[in-house]
PDB file of C-alpha atoms and ligand atoms in Angstrom:
ATOM      1  CA  MET H   1      94.679 100.788  96.721  1.00 90.00           C
ATOM      2  CA  THR H   2      92.706  99.920  99.844  1.00 96.00           C
ATOM      3  CA  ILE H   3      94.124 100.018 103.370  1.00 97.00           C
ATOM      4  CA  LYS H   4      94.362  96.235 103.222  1.00 97.00           C
ATOM      5  CA  ASP H   5      96.317  96.406  99.925  1.00 98.00           C
ATOM      6  CA  ASN H   6      98.663  98.966 101.458  1.00 98.00           C
ATOM      7  CA  LEU H   7      99.204  96.748 104.499  1.00 98.00           C
ATOM      8  CA  ASN H   8     100.000  93.750 102.310  1.00 98.00           C
ATOM      9  CA  GLN H   9     102.405  95.836 100.265  1.00 98.00           C
ATOM     10  CA  VAL H  10     104.259  97.034 103.377  1.00 98.00           C
ATOM     11  CA  ILE H  11     104.397  93.469 104.761  1.00 98.00           C
ATOM     12  CA  THR H  12     105.896  92.300 101.447  1.00 98.00           C
ATOM     13  CA  GLN H  13     108.460  95.127 101.497  1.00 98.00           C
ATOM     14  CA  CYS H  14     109.442  94.181 105.057  1.00 98.00           C
ATOM     15  CA  GLU H  15     109.847  90.523 104.080  1.00 98.00           C
ATOM     16  CA  GLN H  16     111.838  91.285 100.958  1.00 98.00           C
ATOM     17  CA  GLY H  17     113.984  93.791 102.820  1.00 97.00           C
ATOM     18  CA  SER H  18     114.759  91.307 105.565  1.00 97.00           C
ATOM     19  CA  ILE H  19     115.711  88.559 103.101  1.00 97.00           C
ATOM     20  CA  ALA H  20     117.857  90.975 101.071  1.00 97.00           C
ATOM     21  CA  SER H  21     119.703  91.852 104.300  1.00 96.00           C
ATOM     22  CA  GLY H  22     120.260  88.201 105.176  1.00 96.00           C
ATOM     23  CA  ARG H  23     117.725  88.338 108.001  1.00 96.00           C
ATOM     24  CA  LYS H  24     114.587  86.363 108.729  1.00 96.00           C
ATOM     25  CA  PRO H  25     111.189  88.023 108.105  1.00 96.00           C
ATOM     26  CA  LYS H  26     109.969  86.848 111.512  1.00 96.00           C
ATOM     27  CA  ASP H  27     112.739  88.847 113.189  1.00 96.00           C
ATOM     28  CA  ILE H  28     111.223  92.112 111.991  1.00 98.00           C
ATOM     29  CA  GLN H  29     107.996  93.273 113.614  1.00 98.00           C
ATOM     30  CA  LEU H  30     105.759  95.665 111.716  1.00 98.00           C
ATOM     31  CA  ILE H  31     104.002  98.095 114.059  1.00 99.00           C
ATOM     32  CA  VAL H  32     101.012  99.598 112.258  1.00 98.00           C
ATOM     33  CA  VAL H  33     100.771 103.202 113.472  1.00 98.00           C
ATOM     34  CA  SER H  34      97.069 104.007 113.791  1.00 98.00           C
ATOM     35  CA  LYS H  35      97.284 107.434 115.470  1.00 98.00           C
ATOM     36  CA  THR H  36      94.567 109.868 114.309  1.00 97.00           C
ATOM     37  CA  PHE H  37      92.713 107.069 112.473  1.00 97.00           C
ATOM     38  CA  ASP H  38      89.420 105.772 113.817  1.00 96.00           C
ATOM     39  CA  ALA H  39      88.125 102.250 114.352  1.00 95.00           C
ATOM     40  CA  GLU H  40      86.606 102.145 110.891  1.00 95.00           C
ATOM     41  CA  ALA H  41      89.984 102.741 109.230  1.00 97.00           C
ATOM     42  CA  ILE H  42      91.769 100.307 111.563  1.00 98.00           C
ATOM     43  CA  MET H  43      89.244  97.479 111.158  1.00 97.00           C
ATOM     44  CA  PRO H  44      90.466  96.204 107.743  1.00 97.00           C
ATOM     45  CA  THR H  45      93.956  95.658 109.167  1.00 98.00           C
ATOM     46  CA  LEU H  46      92.549  93.722 112.150  1.00 98.00           C
ATOM     47  CA  GLU H  47      90.354  91.668 109.825  1.00 97.00           C
ATOM     48  CA  ALA H  48      93.429  90.937 107.702  1.00 97.00           C
ATOM     49  CA  GLY H  49      95.001  89.423 110.813  1.00 98.00           C
ATOM     50  CA  HIS H  50      97.360  92.183 111.903  1.00 98.00           C
ATOM     51  CA  ARG H  51      97.619  92.558 115.665  1.00 98.00           C
ATOM     52  CA  VAL H  52     100.499  94.935 116.488  1.00 98.00           C
ATOM     53  CA  PHE H  53      99.687  98.657 116.596  1.00 98.00           C
ATOM     54  CA  GLY H  54     101.315 101.907 117.631  1.00 98.00           C
ATOM     55  CA  GLU H  55      99.706 105.023 119.089  1.00 98.00           C
ATOM     56  CA  ASN H  56     101.456 108.240 120.084  1.00 98.00           C
ATOM     57  CA  LYS H  57      98.963 109.542 122.662  1.00 98.00           C
ATOM     58  CA  VAL H  58      97.876 107.751 125.811  1.00 98.00           C
ATOM     59  CA  GLN H  59      94.483 109.426 125.900  1.00 97.00           C
ATOM     60  CA  GLU H  60      93.634 108.711 122.267  1.00 98.00           C
ATOM     61  CA  ALA H  61      94.615 105.058 122.656  1.00 98.00           C
ATOM     62  CA  GLY H  62      92.505 104.815 125.807  1.00 97.00           C
ATOM     63  CA  LEU H  63      89.446 106.053 123.938  1.00 96.00           C
ATOM     64  CA  LYS H  64      89.909 103.912 120.849  1.00 97.00           C
ATOM     65  CA  TRP H  65      91.388 100.547 121.762  1.00 97.00           C
ATOM     66  CA  PRO H  66      89.365  99.059 124.639  1.00 95.00           C
ATOM     67  CA  ALA H  67      86.352  98.585 122.318  1.00 96.00           C
ATOM     68  CA  LEU H  68      88.512  97.102 119.535  1.00 97.00           C
ATOM     69  CA  LYS H  69      90.229  94.803 122.002  1.00 96.00           C
ATOM     70  CA  GLU H  70      86.894  93.326 123.036  1.00 95.00           C
ATOM     71  CA  LYS H  71      86.710  91.806 119.591  1.00 96.00           C
ATOM     72  CA  PHE H  72      90.447  91.300 119.023  1.00 98.00           C
ATOM     73  CA  SER H  73      91.786  90.466 122.468  1.00 96.00           C
ATOM     74  CA  ASP H  74      95.269  89.487 121.288  1.00 98.00           C
ATOM     75  CA  VAL H  75      96.139  92.974 120.038  1.00 98.00           C
ATOM     76  CA  GLU H  76      99.570  94.230 121.159  1.00 98.00           C
ATOM     77  CA  LEU H  77      99.705  98.008 121.693  1.00 98.00           C
ATOM     78  CA  HIS H  78     102.883 100.093 121.514  1.00 98.00           C
ATOM     79  CA  LEU H  79     103.223 103.621 122.891  1.00 98.00           C
ATOM     80  CA  ILE H  80     105.495 105.474 120.461  1.00 98.00           C
ATOM     81  CA  GLY H  81     104.805 109.064 121.580  1.00 98.00           C
ATOM     82  CA  PRO H  82     106.206 111.070 124.488  1.00 97.00           C
ATOM     83  CA  LEU H  83     105.069 110.076 127.961  1.00 97.00           C
ATOM     84  CA  GLN H  84     104.114 112.584 130.677  1.00 95.00           C
ATOM     85  CA  SER H  85     104.436 111.406 134.249  1.00 95.00           C
ATOM     86  CA  ASN H  86     100.762 112.138 134.999  1.00 96.00           C
ATOM     87  CA  LYS H  87      99.808 109.695 132.188  1.00 97.00           C
ATOM     88  CA  THR H  88     102.137 106.913 133.274  1.00 98.00           C
ATOM     89  CA  ALA H  89      99.543 104.914 135.228  1.00 98.00           C
ATOM     90  CA  GLU H  90      97.169 104.876 132.274  1.00 98.00           C
ATOM     91  CA  ALA H  91     100.029 104.035 129.899  1.00 98.00           C
ATOM     92  CA  VAL H  92     100.990 101.008 132.003  1.00 98.00           C
ATOM     93  CA  THR H  93      97.354  99.857 131.945  1.00 97.00           C
ATOM     94  CA  ILE H  94      96.835 100.263 128.198  1.00 97.00           C
ATOM     95  CA  PHE H  95     100.166  99.471 126.541  1.00 98.00           C
ATOM     96  CA  ASP H  96     102.187  96.283 126.106  1.00 98.00           C
ATOM     97  CA  VAL H  97     105.331  98.072 124.986  1.00 98.00           C
ATOM     98  CA  ILE H  98     106.488 101.629 125.787  1.00 98.00           C
ATOM     99  CA  HIS H  99     109.115 103.004 123.359  1.00 98.00           C
ATOM    100  CA  THR H 100     109.628 106.394 124.962  1.00 98.00           C
ATOM    101  CA  VAL H 101     111.388 106.076 128.319  1.00 98.00           C
ATOM    102  CA  ASP H 102     113.729 109.068 128.195  1.00 98.00           C
ATOM    103  CA  ARG H 103     114.255 110.655 131.626  1.00 98.00           C
ATOM    104  CA  GLU H 104     114.677 109.728 135.244  1.00 98.00           C
ATOM    105  CA  LYS H 105     111.292 111.035 136.354  1.00 98.00           C
ATOM    106  CA  ILE H 106     109.531 108.730 133.885  1.00 98.00           C
ATOM    107  CA  ALA H 107     111.698 105.756 134.869  1.00 98.00           C
ATOM    108  CA  LYS H 108     110.862 106.339 138.516  1.00 98.00           C
ATOM    109  CA  THR H 109     107.107 106.738 137.904  1.00 98.00           C
ATOM    110  CA  LEU H 110     107.022 103.698 135.621  1.00 98.00           C
ATOM    111  CA  ALA H 111     108.765 101.533 138.216  1.00 98.00           C
ATOM    112  CA  LYS H 112     106.240 102.566 140.841  1.00 98.00           C
ATOM    113  CA  GLU H 113     103.193 102.072 138.589  1.00 98.00           C
ATOM    114  CA  MET H 114     104.307  98.743 137.184  1.00 98.00           C
ATOM    115  CA  LYS H 115     104.707  97.404 140.680  1.00 98.00           C
ATOM    116  CA  ALA H 116     101.371  98.859 141.839  1.00 98.00           C
ATOM    117  CA  GLN H 117      99.501  97.328 138.889  1.00 98.00           C
ATOM    118  CA  ASN H 118     101.635  94.194 138.743  1.00 98.00           C
ATOM    119  CA  LYS H 119     101.783  94.779 134.986  1.00 98.00           C
ATOM    120  CA  TYR H 120     105.093  94.955 133.186  1.00 98.00           C
ATOM    121  CA  PRO H 121     105.074  96.426 129.678  1.00 98.00           C
ATOM    122  CA  LYS H 122     108.292  96.004 127.712  1.00 98.00           C
ATOM    123  CA  LEU H 123     110.378  99.171 127.870  1.00 98.00           C
ATOM    124  CA  LEU H 124     112.560 100.880 125.281  1.00 98.00           C
ATOM    125  CA  VAL H 125     114.652 104.009 125.719  1.00 99.00           C
ATOM    126  CA  GLN H 126     114.080 106.757 123.164  1.00 98.00           C
ATOM    127  CA  VAL H 127     117.304 108.365 121.951  1.00 98.00           C
ATOM    128  CA  ASN H 128     117.313 111.851 120.401  1.00 98.00           C
ATOM    129  CA  THR H 129     119.965 110.839 117.864  1.00 98.00           C
ATOM    130  CA  GLY H 130     119.889 114.235 116.137  1.00 98.00           C
ATOM    131  CA  SER H 131     119.973 116.189 119.434  1.00 98.00           C
ATOM    132  CA  GLU H 132     116.970 118.193 118.239  1.00 98.00           C
ATOM    133  CA  PRO H 133     115.727 120.580 120.946  1.00 96.00           C
ATOM    134  CA  GLN H 134     112.032 120.053 120.074  1.00 95.00           C
ATOM    135  CA  LYS H 135     112.282 116.257 120.160  1.00 96.00           C
ATOM    136  CA  SER H 136     111.922 113.867 123.098  1.00 97.00           C
ATOM    137  CA  GLY H 137     114.574 111.300 123.877  1.00 98.00           C
ATOM    138  CA  ILE H 138     117.766 111.076 125.842  1.00 98.00           C
ATOM    139  CA  GLU H 139     120.902 112.577 124.280  1.00 98.00           C
ATOM    140  CA  PRO H 140     122.981 109.860 122.588  1.00 98.00           C
ATOM    141  CA  GLN H 141     126.018 110.429 124.829  1.00 98.00           C
ATOM    142  CA  HIS H 142     123.870 109.815 127.920  1.00 98.00           C
ATOM    143  CA  ALA H 143     121.968 106.779 126.628  1.00 98.00           C
ATOM    144  CA  VAL H 144     124.199 104.068 128.095  1.00 98.00           C
ATOM    145  CA  ALA H 145     124.345 105.675 131.545  1.00 98.00           C
ATOM    146  CA  PHE H 146     120.575 106.192 131.471  1.00 98.00           C
ATOM    147  CA  VAL H 147     119.952 102.498 130.729  1.00 98.00           C
ATOM    148  CA  LYS H 148     122.173 101.573 133.680  1.00 98.00           C
ATOM    149  CA  LEU H 149     120.291 104.024 135.916  1.00 98.00           C
ATOM    150  CA  CYS H 150     116.953 102.485 134.865  1.00 98.00           C
ATOM    151  CA  GLN H 151     118.314  99.010 135.591  1.00 98.00           C
ATOM    152  CA  ASP H 152     120.282  99.610 138.769  1.00 98.00           C
ATOM    153  CA  LYS H 153     118.318 102.315 140.572  1.00 98.00           C
ATOM    154  CA  TYR H 154     114.774 101.466 139.448  1.00 98.00           C
ATOM    155  CA  GLY H 155     115.010  97.756 138.603  1.00 98.00           C
ATOM    156  CA  LEU H 156     113.558  98.306 135.133  1.00 98.00           C
ATOM    157  CA  GLU H 157     114.252  95.770 132.446  1.00 97.00           C
ATOM    158  CA  ILE H 158     115.098  97.817 129.352  1.00 98.00           C
ATOM    159  CA  LYS H 159     114.811  95.804 126.126  1.00 98.00           C
ATOM    160  CA  GLY H 160     116.253  98.220 123.591  1.00 98.00           C
ATOM    161  CA  PHE H 161     116.042 101.592 121.893  1.00 98.00           C
ATOM    162  CA  MET H 162     113.901 103.768 119.654  1.00 98.00           C
ATOM    163  CA  CYS H 163     114.745 106.806 117.541  1.00 98.00           C
ATOM    164  CA  ILE H 164     113.131 109.258 115.122  1.00 98.00           C
ATOM    165  CA  PRO H 165     115.808 110.737 112.826  1.00 98.00           C
ATOM    166  CA  PRO H 166     115.644 114.435 111.923  1.00 97.00           C
ATOM    167  CA  ALA H 167     113.304 114.915 108.944  1.00 95.00           C
ATOM    168  CA  ASP H 168     115.935 116.608 106.774  1.00 94.00           C
ATOM    169  CA  GLU H 169     118.871 114.261 107.300  1.00 97.00           C
ATOM    170  CA  ASN H 170     119.991 110.910 105.954  1.00 97.00           C
ATOM    171  CA  PRO H 171     118.288 108.479 108.366  1.00 98.00           C
ATOM    172  CA  GLY H 172     121.007 105.842 107.935  1.00 98.00           C
ATOM    173  CA  THR H 173     123.480 107.792 110.060  1.00 98.00           C
ATOM    174  CA  HIS H 174     120.961 107.881 112.904  1.00 98.00           C
ATOM    175  CA  PHE H 175     120.035 104.203 112.593  1.00 98.00           C
ATOM    176  CA  ALA H 176     123.739 103.334 112.729  1.00 98.00           C
ATOM    177  CA  LEU H 177     124.190 105.406 115.879  1.00 98.00           C
ATOM    178  CA  LEU H 178     121.230 103.708 117.577  1.00 98.00           C
ATOM    179  CA  LYS H 179     122.590 100.292 116.654  1.00 98.00           C
ATOM    180  CA  LYS H 180     125.989 101.164 118.068  1.00 98.00           C
ATOM    181  CA  ILE H 181     124.435 102.240 121.375  1.00 98.00           C
ATOM    182  CA  ALA H 182     122.381  99.017 121.545  1.00 98.00           C
ATOM    183  CA  GLU H 183     125.490  96.928 120.916  1.00 98.00           C
ATOM    184  CA  GLU H 184     127.333  98.703 123.696  1.00 98.00           C
ATOM    185  CA  VAL H 185     124.770  97.606 126.285  1.00 97.00           C
ATOM    186  CA  GLU H 186     123.861  94.360 124.480  1.00 98.00           C
ATOM    187  CA  LEU H 187     120.143  95.062 124.144  1.00 98.00           C
ATOM    188  CA  PRO H 188     118.232  93.309 121.341  1.00 98.00           C
ATOM    189  CA  ILE H 189     115.404  95.637 120.262  1.00 98.00           C
ATOM    190  CA  LEU H 190     115.862  98.444 117.721  1.00 98.00           C
ATOM    191  CA  SER H 191     112.673 100.385 116.976  1.00 98.00           C
ATOM    192  CA  MET H 192     113.532 102.478 113.935  1.00 98.00           C
ATOM    193  CA  GLY H 193     112.089 103.261 110.515  1.00 98.00           C
ATOM    194  CA  MET H 194     108.805 104.866 109.474  1.00 98.00           C
ATOM    195  CA  SER H 195     106.903 105.061 106.157  1.00 98.00           C
ATOM    196  CA  SER H 196     109.676 106.943 104.365  1.00 97.00           C
ATOM    197  CA  ASP H 197     112.652 104.930 105.589  1.00 97.00           C
ATOM    198  CA  PHE H 198     111.622 101.551 106.993  1.00 98.00           C
ATOM    199  CA  GLU H 199     113.469  99.633 104.274  1.00 98.00           C
ATOM    200  CA  THR H 200     116.709 101.437 105.148  1.00 98.00           C
ATOM    201  CA  ALA H 201     116.032 100.725 108.815  1.00 98.00           C
ATOM    202  CA  ILE H 202     115.603  96.990 108.154  1.00 98.00           C
ATOM    203  CA  GLU H 203     118.849  96.967 106.203  1.00 97.00           C
ATOM    204  CA  MET H 204     120.532  98.555 109.229  1.00 97.00           C
ATOM    205  CA  GLY H 205     119.200  96.161 111.814  1.00 98.00           C
ATOM    206  CA  ALA H 206     115.745  97.366 112.887  1.00 98.00           C
ATOM    207  CA  THR H 207     113.770  94.741 114.792  1.00 98.00           C
ATOM    208  CA  HIS H 208     110.635  96.923 114.877  1.00 98.00           C
ATOM    209  CA  VAL H 209     109.457  99.350 112.181  1.00 98.00           C
ATOM    210  CA  ARG H 210     106.640 101.835 112.795  1.00 98.00           C
ATOM    211  CA  VAL H 211     104.565 102.504 109.687  1.00 98.00           C
ATOM    212  CA  GLY H 212     101.476 104.722 109.502  1.00 98.00           C
ATOM    213  CA  SER H 213     100.869 106.857 106.433  1.00 98.00           C
ATOM    214  CA  ALA H 214     102.084 104.239 103.938  1.00 98.00           C
ATOM    215  CA  ILE H 215      99.145 102.119 105.133  1.00 98.00           C
ATOM    216  CA  PHE H 216      96.390 104.575 106.094  1.00 98.00           C
ATOM    217  CA  GLY H 217      97.296 107.502 103.831  1.00 96.00           C
ATOM    218  CA  ALA H 218      98.213 111.052 104.841  1.00 94.00           C
ATOM    219  CA  ARG H 219      97.153 112.341 108.253  1.00 92.00           C
TER     220      ARG H 219
HETATM  221  C1  PLP C   1     103.561 108.914 113.490  1.00 53.52           C
HETATM  222  C2  PLP C   1     104.742 108.135 113.886  1.00 53.52           C
HETATM  223  C3  PLP C   1     105.222 107.090 113.070  1.00 53.52           C
HETATM  224  C4  PLP C   1     104.617 106.729 111.735  1.00 53.52           C
HETATM  225  O1  PLP C   1     104.960 107.694 110.787  1.00 53.52           O
HETATM  226  P1  PLP C   1     104.595 107.505 109.235  1.00 53.52           P
HETATM  227  O2  PLP C   1     105.515 108.431 108.547  1.00 53.52           O
HETATM  228  O3  PLP C   1     103.157 107.882 109.122  1.00 53.52           O
HETATM  229  O4  PLP C   1     104.817 106.098 108.890  1.00 53.52           O
HETATM  230  C5  PLP C   1     106.315 106.375 113.513  1.00 53.52           C
HETATM  231  N1  PLP C   1     106.912 106.654 114.703  1.00 53.52           N
HETATM  232  C6  PLP C   1     106.476 107.638 115.503  1.00 53.52           C
HETATM  233  C7  PLP C   1     107.167 107.880 116.785  1.00 53.52           C
HETATM  234  C8  PLP C   1     105.380 108.407 115.128  1.00 53.52           C
HETATM  235  O5  PLP C   1     104.953 109.385 115.943  1.00 53.52           O
END
């Protein structure tokens, strides 16, 4: 199977999953996660017409994507990895969507940078649904208050939530928790599901799935 075959297979699985769940395929966005893969590996997916990509490091994305965007200017880039405040300016420049707003310092820096650059990426709040100490994300019980803080104190428009379930647990429980939080604050975007569990995530309401290794192979 080539990278293009893998991409087509994942697209088909997303479509079938959405129909099986009574949803419309166009309501589920596949984010192709290209972290650690170089331009040569990414090119077949661009040539196949895919335009939405995820990277987990600001610096890596900054090295890789400007050249690719010269040829494919309508690419939409998503930051799915943790954000440090000293990288916020560059993140605002490079990314169209940031999935990992998770603390006040980042909210504050983002607000300042977005205004300075007059560029407004879409923002999602990452929730640490498993309360894992090594993982980024706001604790689930603080998620609603944090969204309100982002909105009221910093004027940020938060569009939804992202989570990465613990590797050794049933992801469905975590997807359900994220959905419940999103319903509480009436936000539409749910970024959840990776190579191993994106079909479950679609069943449980994901609007964005982030798939890497199922397309590019192991990292
Ligand atoms: C790497 C990564 C993915 C993709 O994981 P795969 O298992 O390769 O599909 C999704 N989301 C985040 C936040 C990641 O860092």
